[in-house]
mmCIF file of C-alpha atoms and ligand atoms in Angstrom:
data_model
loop_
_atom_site.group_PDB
_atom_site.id
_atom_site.type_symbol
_atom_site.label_atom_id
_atom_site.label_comp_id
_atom_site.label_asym_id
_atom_site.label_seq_id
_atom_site.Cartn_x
_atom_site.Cartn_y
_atom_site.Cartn_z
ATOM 1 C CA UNK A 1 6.896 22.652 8.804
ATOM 2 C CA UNK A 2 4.303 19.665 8.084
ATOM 3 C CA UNK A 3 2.542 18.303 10.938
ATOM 4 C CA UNK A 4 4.401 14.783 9.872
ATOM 5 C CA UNK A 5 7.732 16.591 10.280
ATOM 6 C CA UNK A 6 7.450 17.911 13.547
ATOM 7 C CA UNK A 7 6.074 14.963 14.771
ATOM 8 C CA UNK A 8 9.011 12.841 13.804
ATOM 9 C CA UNK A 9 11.345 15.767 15.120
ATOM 10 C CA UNK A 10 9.888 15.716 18.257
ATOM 11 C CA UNK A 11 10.658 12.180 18.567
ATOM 12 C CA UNK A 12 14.239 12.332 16.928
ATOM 13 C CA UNK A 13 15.170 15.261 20.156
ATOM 14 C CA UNK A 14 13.963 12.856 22.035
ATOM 15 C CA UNK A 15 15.931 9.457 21.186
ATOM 16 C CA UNK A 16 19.351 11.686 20.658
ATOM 17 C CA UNK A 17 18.958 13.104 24.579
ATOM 18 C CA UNK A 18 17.964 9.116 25.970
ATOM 19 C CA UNK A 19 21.719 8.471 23.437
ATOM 20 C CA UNK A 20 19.704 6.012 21.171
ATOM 21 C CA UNK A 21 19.825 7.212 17.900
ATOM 22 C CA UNK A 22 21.590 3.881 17.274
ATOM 23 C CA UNK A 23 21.142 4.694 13.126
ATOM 24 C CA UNK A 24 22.880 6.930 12.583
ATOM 25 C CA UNK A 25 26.106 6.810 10.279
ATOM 26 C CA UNK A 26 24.624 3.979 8.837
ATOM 27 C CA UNK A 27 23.873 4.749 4.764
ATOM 28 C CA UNK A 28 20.749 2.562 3.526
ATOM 29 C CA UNK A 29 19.185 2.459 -0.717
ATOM 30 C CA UNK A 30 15.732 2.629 -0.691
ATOM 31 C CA UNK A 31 14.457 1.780 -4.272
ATOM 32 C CA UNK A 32 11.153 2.498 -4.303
ATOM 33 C CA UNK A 33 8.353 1.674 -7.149
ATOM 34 C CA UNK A 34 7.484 5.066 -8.083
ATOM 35 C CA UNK A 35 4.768 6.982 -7.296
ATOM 36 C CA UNK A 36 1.218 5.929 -8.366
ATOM 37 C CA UNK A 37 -0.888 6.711 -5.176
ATOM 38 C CA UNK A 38 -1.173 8.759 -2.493
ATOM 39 C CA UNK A 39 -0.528 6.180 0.065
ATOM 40 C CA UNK A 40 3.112 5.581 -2.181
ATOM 41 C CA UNK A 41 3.907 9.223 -1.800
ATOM 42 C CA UNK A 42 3.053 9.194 2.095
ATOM 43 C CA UNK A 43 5.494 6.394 1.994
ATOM 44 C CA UNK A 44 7.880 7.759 0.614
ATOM 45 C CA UNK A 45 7.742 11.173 2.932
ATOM 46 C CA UNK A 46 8.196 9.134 5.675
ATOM 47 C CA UNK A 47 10.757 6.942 4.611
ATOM 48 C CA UNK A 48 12.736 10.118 3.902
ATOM 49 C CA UNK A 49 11.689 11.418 7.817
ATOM 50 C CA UNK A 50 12.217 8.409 9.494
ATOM 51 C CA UNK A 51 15.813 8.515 7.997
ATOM 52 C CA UNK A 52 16.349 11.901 8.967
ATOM 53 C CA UNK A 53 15.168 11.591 12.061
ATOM 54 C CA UNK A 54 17.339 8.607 13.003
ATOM 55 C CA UNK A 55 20.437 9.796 11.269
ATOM 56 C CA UNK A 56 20.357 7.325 8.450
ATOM 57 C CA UNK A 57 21.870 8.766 4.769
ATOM 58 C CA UNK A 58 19.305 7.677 2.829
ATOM 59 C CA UNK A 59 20.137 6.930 -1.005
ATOM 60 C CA UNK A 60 16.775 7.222 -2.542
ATOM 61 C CA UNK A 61 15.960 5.933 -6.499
ATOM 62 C CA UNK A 62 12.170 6.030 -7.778
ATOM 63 C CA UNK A 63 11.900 3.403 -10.042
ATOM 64 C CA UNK A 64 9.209 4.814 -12.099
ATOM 65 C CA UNK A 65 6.747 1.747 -11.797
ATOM 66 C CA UNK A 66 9.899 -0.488 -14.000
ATOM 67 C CA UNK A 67 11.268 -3.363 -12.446
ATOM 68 C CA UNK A 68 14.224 -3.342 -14.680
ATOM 69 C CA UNK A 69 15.179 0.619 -13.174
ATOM 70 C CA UNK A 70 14.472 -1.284 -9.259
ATOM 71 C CA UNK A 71 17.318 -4.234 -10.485
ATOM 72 C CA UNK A 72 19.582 -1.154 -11.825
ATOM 73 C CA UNK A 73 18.965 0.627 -8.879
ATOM 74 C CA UNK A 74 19.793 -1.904 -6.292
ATOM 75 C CA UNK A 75 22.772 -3.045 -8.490
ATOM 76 C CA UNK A 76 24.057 0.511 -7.959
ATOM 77 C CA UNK A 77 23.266 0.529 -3.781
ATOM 78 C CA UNK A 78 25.734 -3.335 -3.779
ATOM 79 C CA UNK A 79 28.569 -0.949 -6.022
ATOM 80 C CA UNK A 80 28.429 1.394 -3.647
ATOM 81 C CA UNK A 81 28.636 -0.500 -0.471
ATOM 82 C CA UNK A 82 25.862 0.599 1.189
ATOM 83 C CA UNK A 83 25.051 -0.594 4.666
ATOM 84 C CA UNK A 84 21.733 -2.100 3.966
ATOM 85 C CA UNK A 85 18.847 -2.241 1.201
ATOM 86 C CA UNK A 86 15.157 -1.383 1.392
ATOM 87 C CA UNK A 87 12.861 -2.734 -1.813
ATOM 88 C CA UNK A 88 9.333 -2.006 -2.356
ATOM 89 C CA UNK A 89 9.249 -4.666 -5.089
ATOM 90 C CA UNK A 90 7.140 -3.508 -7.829
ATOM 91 C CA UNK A 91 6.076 -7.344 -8.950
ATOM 92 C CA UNK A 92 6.571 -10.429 -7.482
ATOM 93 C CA UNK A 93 8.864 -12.396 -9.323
ATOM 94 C CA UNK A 94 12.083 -11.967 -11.339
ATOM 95 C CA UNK A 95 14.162 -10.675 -8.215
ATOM 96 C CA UNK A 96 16.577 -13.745 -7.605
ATOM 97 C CA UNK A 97 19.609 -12.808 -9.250
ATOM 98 C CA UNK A 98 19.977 -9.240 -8.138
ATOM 99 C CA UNK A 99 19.141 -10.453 -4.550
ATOM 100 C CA UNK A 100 21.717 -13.271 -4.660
ATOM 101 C CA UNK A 101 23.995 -10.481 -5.311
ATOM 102 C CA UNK A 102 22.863 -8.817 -2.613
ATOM 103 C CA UNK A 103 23.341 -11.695 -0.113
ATOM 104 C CA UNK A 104 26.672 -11.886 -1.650
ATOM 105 C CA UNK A 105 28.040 -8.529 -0.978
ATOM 106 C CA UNK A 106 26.689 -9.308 2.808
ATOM 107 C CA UNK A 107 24.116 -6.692 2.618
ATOM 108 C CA UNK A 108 21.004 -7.311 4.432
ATOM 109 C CA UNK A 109 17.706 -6.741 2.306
ATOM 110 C CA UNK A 110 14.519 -5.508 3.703
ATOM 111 C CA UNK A 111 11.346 -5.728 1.633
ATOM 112 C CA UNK A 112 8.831 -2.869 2.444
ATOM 113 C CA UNK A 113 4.773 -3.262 1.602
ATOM 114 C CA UNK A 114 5.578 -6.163 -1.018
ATOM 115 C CA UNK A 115 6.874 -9.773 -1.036
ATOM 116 C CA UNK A 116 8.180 -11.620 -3.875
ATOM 117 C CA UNK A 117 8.322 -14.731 -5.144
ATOM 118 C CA UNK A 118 11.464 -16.039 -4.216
ATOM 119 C CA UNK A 119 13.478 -17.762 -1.521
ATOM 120 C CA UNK A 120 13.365 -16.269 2.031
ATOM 121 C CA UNK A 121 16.764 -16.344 2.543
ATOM 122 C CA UNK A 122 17.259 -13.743 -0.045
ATOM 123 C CA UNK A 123 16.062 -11.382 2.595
ATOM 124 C CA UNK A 124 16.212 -10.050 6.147
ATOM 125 C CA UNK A 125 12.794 -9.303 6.482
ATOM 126 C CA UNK A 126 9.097 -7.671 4.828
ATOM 127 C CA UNK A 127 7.927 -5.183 6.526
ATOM 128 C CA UNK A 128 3.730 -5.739 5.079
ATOM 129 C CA UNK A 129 0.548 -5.869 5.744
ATOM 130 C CA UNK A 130 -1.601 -9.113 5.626
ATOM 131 C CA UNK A 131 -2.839 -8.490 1.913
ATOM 132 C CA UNK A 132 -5.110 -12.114 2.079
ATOM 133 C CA UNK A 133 -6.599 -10.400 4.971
ATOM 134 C CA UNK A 134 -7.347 -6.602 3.674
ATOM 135 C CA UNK A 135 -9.207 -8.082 0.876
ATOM 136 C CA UNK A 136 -10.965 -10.376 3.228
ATOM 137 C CA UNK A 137 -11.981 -7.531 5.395
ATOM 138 C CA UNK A 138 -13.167 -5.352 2.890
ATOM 139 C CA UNK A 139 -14.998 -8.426 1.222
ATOM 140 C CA UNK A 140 -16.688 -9.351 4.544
ATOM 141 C CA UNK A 141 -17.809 -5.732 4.860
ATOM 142 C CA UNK A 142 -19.937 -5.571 1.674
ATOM 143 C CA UNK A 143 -21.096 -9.461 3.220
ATOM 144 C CA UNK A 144 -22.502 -7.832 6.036
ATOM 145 C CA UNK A 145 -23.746 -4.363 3.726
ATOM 146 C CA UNK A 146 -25.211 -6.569 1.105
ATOM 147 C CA UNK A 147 -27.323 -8.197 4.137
ATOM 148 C CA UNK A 148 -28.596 -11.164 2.132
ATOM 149 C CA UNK A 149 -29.423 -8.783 -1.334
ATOM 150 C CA UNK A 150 -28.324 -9.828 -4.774
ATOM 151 C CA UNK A 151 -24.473 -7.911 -5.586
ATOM 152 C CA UNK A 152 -23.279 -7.867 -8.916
ATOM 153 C CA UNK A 153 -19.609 -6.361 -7.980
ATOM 154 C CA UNK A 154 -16.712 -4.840 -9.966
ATOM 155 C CA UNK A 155 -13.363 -5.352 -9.441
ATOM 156 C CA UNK A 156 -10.075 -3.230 -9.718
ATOM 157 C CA UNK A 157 -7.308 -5.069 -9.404
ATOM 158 C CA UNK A 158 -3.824 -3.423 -8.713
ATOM 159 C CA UNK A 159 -0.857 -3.672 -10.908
ATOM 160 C CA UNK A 160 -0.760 -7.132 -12.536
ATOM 161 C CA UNK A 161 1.768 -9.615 -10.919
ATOM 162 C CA UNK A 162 2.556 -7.346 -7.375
ATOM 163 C CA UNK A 163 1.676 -9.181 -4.388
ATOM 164 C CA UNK A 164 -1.242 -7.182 -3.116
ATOM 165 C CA UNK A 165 -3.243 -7.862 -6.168
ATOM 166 C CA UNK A 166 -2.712 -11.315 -5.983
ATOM 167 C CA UNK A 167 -3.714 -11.205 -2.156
ATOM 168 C CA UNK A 168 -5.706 -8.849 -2.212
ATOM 169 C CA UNK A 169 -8.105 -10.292 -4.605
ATOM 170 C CA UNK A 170 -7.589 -13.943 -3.347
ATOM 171 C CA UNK A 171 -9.190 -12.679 0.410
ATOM 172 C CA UNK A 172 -11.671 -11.182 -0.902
ATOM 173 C CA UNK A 173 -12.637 -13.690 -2.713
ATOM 174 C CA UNK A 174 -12.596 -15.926 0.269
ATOM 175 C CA UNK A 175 -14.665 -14.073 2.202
ATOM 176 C CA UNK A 176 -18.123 -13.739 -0.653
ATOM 177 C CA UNK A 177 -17.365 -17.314 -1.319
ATOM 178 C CA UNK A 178 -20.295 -18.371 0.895
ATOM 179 C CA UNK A 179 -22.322 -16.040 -0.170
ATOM 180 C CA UNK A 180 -23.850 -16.845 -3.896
ATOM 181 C CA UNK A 181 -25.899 -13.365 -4.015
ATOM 182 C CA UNK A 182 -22.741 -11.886 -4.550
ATOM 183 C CA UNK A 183 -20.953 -11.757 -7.271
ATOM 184 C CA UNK A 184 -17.590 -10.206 -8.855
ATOM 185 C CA UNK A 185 -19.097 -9.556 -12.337
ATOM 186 C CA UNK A 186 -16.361 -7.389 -13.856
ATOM 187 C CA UNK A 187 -12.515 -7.659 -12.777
ATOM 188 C CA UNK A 188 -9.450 -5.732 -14.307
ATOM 189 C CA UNK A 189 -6.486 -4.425 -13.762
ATOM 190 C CA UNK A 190 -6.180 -0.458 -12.257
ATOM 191 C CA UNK A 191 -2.653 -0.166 -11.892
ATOM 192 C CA UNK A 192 -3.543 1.275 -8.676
ATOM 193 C CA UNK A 193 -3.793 4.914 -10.183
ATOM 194 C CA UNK A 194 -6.649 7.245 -10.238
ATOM 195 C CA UNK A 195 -6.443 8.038 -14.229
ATOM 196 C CA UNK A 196 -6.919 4.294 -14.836
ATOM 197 C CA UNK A 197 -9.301 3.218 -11.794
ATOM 198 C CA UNK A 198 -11.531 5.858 -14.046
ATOM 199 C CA UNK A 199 -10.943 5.113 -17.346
ATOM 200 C CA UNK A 200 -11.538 1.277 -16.280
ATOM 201 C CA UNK A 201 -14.806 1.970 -14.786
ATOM 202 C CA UNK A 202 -16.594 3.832 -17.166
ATOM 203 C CA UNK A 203 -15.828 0.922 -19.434
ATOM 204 C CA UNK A 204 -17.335 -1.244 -16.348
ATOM 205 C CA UNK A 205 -20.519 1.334 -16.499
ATOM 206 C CA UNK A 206 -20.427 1.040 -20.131
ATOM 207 C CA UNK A 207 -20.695 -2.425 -20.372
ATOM 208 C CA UNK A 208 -23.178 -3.033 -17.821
ATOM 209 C CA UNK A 209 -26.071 -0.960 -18.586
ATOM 210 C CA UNK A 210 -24.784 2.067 -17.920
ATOM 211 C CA UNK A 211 -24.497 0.831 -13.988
ATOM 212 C CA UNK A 212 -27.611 -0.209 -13.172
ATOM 213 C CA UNK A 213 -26.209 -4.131 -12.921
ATOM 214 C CA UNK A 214 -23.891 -2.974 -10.516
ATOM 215 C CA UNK A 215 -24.488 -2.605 -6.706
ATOM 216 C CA UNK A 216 -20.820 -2.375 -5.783
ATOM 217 C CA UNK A 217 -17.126 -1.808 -6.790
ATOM 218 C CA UNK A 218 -14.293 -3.357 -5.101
ATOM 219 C CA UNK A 219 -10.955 -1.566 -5.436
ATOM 220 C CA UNK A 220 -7.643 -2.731 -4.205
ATOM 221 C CA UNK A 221 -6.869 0.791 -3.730
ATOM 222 C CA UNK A 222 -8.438 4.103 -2.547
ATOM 223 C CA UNK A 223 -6.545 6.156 -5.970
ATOM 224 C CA UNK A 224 -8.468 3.803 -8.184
ATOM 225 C CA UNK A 225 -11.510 4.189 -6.444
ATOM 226 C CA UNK A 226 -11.640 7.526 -6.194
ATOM 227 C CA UNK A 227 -11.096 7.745 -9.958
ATOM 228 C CA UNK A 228 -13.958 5.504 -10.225
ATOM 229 C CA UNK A 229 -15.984 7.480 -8.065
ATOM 230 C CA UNK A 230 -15.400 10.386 -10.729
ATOM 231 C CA UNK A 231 -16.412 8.323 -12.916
ATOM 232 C CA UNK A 232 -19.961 6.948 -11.686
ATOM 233 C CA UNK A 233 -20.804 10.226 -10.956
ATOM 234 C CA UNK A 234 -20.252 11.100 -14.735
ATOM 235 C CA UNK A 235 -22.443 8.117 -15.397
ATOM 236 C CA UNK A 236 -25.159 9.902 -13.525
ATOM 237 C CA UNK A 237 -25.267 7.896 -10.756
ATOM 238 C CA UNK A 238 -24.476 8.445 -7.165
ATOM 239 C CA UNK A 239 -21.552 6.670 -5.696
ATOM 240 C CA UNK A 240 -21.828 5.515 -2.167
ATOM 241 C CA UNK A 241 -25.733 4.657 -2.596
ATOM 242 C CA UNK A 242 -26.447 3.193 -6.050
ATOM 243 C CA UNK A 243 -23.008 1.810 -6.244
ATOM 244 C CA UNK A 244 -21.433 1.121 -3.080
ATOM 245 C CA UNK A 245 -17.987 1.746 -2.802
ATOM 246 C CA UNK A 246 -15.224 -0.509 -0.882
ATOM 247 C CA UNK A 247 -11.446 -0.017 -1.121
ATOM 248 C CA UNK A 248 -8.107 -0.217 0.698
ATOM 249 C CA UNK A 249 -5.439 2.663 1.973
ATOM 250 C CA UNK A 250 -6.906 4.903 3.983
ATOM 251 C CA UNK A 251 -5.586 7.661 2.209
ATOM 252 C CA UNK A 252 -7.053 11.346 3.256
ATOM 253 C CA UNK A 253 -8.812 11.596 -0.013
ATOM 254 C CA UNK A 254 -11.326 9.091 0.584
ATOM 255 C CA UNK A 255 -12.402 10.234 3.729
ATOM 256 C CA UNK A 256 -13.829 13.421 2.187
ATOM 257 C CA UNK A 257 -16.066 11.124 -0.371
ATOM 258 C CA UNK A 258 -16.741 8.964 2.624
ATOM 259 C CA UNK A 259 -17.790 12.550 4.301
ATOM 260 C CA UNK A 260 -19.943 13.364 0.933
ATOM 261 C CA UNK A 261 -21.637 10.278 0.979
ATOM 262 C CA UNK A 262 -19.651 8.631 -1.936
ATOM 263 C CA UNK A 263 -17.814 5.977 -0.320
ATOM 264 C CA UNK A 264 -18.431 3.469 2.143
ATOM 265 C CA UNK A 265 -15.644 1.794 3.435
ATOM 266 C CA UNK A 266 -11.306 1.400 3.377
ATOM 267 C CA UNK A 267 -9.025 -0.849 4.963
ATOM 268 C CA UNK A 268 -6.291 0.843 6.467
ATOM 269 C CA UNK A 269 -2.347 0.486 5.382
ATOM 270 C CA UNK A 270 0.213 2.309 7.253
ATOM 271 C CA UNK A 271 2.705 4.405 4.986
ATOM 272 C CA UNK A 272 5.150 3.669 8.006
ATOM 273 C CA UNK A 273 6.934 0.745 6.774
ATOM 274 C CA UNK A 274 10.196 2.353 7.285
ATOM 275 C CA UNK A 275 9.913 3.025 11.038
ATOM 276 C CA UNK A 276 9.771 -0.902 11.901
ATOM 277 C CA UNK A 277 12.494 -1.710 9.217
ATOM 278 C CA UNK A 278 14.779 0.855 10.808
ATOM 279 C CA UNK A 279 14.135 -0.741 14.397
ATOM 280 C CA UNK A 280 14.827 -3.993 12.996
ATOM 281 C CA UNK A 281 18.244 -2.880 10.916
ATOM 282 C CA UNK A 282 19.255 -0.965 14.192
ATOM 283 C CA UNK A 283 18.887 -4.176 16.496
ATOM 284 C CA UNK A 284 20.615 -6.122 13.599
ATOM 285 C CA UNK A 285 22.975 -3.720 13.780
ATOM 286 C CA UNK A 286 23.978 -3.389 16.795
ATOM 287 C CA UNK A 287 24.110 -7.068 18.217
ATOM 288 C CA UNK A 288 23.451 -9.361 15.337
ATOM 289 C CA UNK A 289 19.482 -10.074 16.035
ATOM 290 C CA UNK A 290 17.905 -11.443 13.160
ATOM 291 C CA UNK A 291 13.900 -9.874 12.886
ATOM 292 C CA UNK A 292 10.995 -12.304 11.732
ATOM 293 C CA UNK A 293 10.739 -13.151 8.823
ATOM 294 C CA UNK A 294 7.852 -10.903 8.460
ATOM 295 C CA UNK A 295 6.685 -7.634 10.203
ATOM 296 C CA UNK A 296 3.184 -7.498 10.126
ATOM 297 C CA UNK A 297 1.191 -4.062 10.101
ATOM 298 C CA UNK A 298 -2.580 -3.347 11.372
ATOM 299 C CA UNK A 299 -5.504 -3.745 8.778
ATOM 300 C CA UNK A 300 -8.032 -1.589 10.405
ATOM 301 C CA UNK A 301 -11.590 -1.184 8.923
ATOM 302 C CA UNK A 302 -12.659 2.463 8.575
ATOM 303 C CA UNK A 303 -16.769 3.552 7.410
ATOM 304 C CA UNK A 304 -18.612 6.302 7.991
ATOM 305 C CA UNK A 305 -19.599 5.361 11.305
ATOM 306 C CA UNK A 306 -16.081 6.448 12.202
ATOM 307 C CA UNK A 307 -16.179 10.496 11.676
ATOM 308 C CA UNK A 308 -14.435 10.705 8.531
ATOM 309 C CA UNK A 309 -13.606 14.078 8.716
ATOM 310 C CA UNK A 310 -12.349 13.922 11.651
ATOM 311 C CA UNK A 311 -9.920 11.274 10.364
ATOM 312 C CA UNK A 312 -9.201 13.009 7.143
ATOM 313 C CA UNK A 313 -8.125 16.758 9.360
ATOM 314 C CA UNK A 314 -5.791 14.030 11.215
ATOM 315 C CA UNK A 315 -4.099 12.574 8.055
ATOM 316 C CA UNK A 316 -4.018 15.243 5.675
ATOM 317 C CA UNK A 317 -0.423 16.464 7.022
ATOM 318 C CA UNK A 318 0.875 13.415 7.016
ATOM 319 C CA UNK A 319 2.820 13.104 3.388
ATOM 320 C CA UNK A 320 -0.099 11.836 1.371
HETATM 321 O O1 AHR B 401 1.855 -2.220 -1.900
HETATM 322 C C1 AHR B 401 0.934 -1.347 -1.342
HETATM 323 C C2 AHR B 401 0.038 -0.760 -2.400
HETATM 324 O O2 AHR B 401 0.799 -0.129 -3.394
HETATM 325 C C3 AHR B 401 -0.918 0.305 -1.918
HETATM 326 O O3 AHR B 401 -2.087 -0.196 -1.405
HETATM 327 C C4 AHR B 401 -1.174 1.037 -3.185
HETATM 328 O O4 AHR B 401 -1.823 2.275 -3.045
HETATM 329 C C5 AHR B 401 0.219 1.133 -3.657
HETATM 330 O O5 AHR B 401 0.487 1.771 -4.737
#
């Protein structure tokens, strides 16, 4: 049994013995996006847990990064009279119809990582992360890294049109504004996956010297930039020292290249969405309390300084 499992076990014998396991015969869709990163698939494990461990029949669809199989998918959960929907939206806009429907059928909707671009009262609640402000923490780190130096930076932006590129760019962006050594020289889209964060850097390398103009990549995830890292060291060039290397996640993975040297700093996401949207369904549940609007998660700066290994023995269990 994974070390994620029995730690969610453990706590699911305890809430049936205190009589809370208020979820249970309650049946909720999940559609989630698909699975481009590892902190997508730890989501996804503990969605799955969370359910189980609460009671919930989960009806699970993987979109397969299309909006179009997400609309089908939630279409299907309002046919079947399900008790209540989660959504990782995929992109931001082009959910008011199927939502509508939704609020039609009286079934709440929960967003999970992702906004959209659309009326609040299409949904319950989002269950996110500040994106403005993980881009403006990572961008603040390489402020205070850069120390006054000249910084060329790359960018790699997640998948066009979602909500965390968009914010996640924007804060960071904020936060080098006052800072005119630094610079974002290069800036493209990732998709948030490893096979494209590379393939998108060495054309970065490529096009700037073979590296040497850049002193740092920004990357709105850790997949991407541990592609990237792959790729600088195919460049000939060391990652983590002549290119630094910021991202966001937290995902095991790059605490072993922050362990080697090769990266320098992440932003952390919890893959625990679920766990707060269940809380908040189970309350609605059970006496009509609406949640806020929006369920904000921690954004906590990880570097070296923080004994990476350490932290990558702790999460490697955990579903990623
Ligand atoms: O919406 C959250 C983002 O989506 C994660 O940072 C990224 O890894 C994922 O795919």
């Amino acid at each position: 049994m994974t070390q994620l499992k029995t730690m969610l076990l453990a706590s699911a014998t305890a809430l049936v013995m205190c009589g809370s396991a208020l979820a249970a015969d309650m049946t909720v869709g999940f559609s989630q996006i698909g699975s481009e990163s590892g902190w997508r698939a730890a989501e996804t494990s503990v969605t799955k847990l969370e359910a189980e461990k609460r009671g919930v029949d989960l009806k699970f669809a993987d979109a397969q990064q299309k909006q179009e199989n997400q609309i089908k998918a939630i279409r299907g959960f309002i046919a079947q009279g399900v008790d209540a929907i989660m959504v990782a939206p995929v992109v931001a806009t082009g959910w008011d119809s199927v939502l509508q429907e939704a609020k039609e059928a009286e079934i709440p909707v929960i967003l999970l990582d992702r906004g959209i671009d659309g009326s609040p009262d299409l949904y319950m609640t989002m269950v996110a992360s500040d994106q403005v402000l993980e881009g403006k923490v990572a961008g603040d780190w390489l402020v205070k890294d850069a120390a006054g130096k000249e910084c060329n930076v790359v960018e790699l932006q997640g998948t066009t049109g979602s909500t965390p590129a968009i914010n996640r760019k924007k804060g960071f962006e904020e936060a080098i504004a006052g800072t005119p050594t630094i610079k974002i020289i290069r800036s493209q889209t990732g998709d948030f996956t490893r096979a494209k964060g590379k393939e998108v850097m060495e054309g970065f390398l490529k096009a700037e010297g073979g590296g040497k103009n850049i002193c740092a990549l920004y990357a709105h995830n850790d997949d991407m930039a541990v592609g990237a890292i792959q790729a600088i060291k195919e460049a000939g060039l060391k990652p983590g020292t002549d290119i630094k290397v910021v991202s966001i996640d937290a995902v095991p993975d790059i605490f072993k290249a922050m362990a080697d040297g090769e990266a320098n700093a992440t932003v952390e996401l919890t893959p625990n969405m679920a766990g707060p949207a269940f809380d908040a369904l189970e309350k609605f549940m059970a006496d009509g309390t609406l949640p806020p609007k929006q369920i904000i998660t921690e954004s906590k700066l990880y570097t070296p300084a923080d004994d990476p290994m350490k932290v990558y023995e702790e999460k490697k269990g955990l579903g990623y």
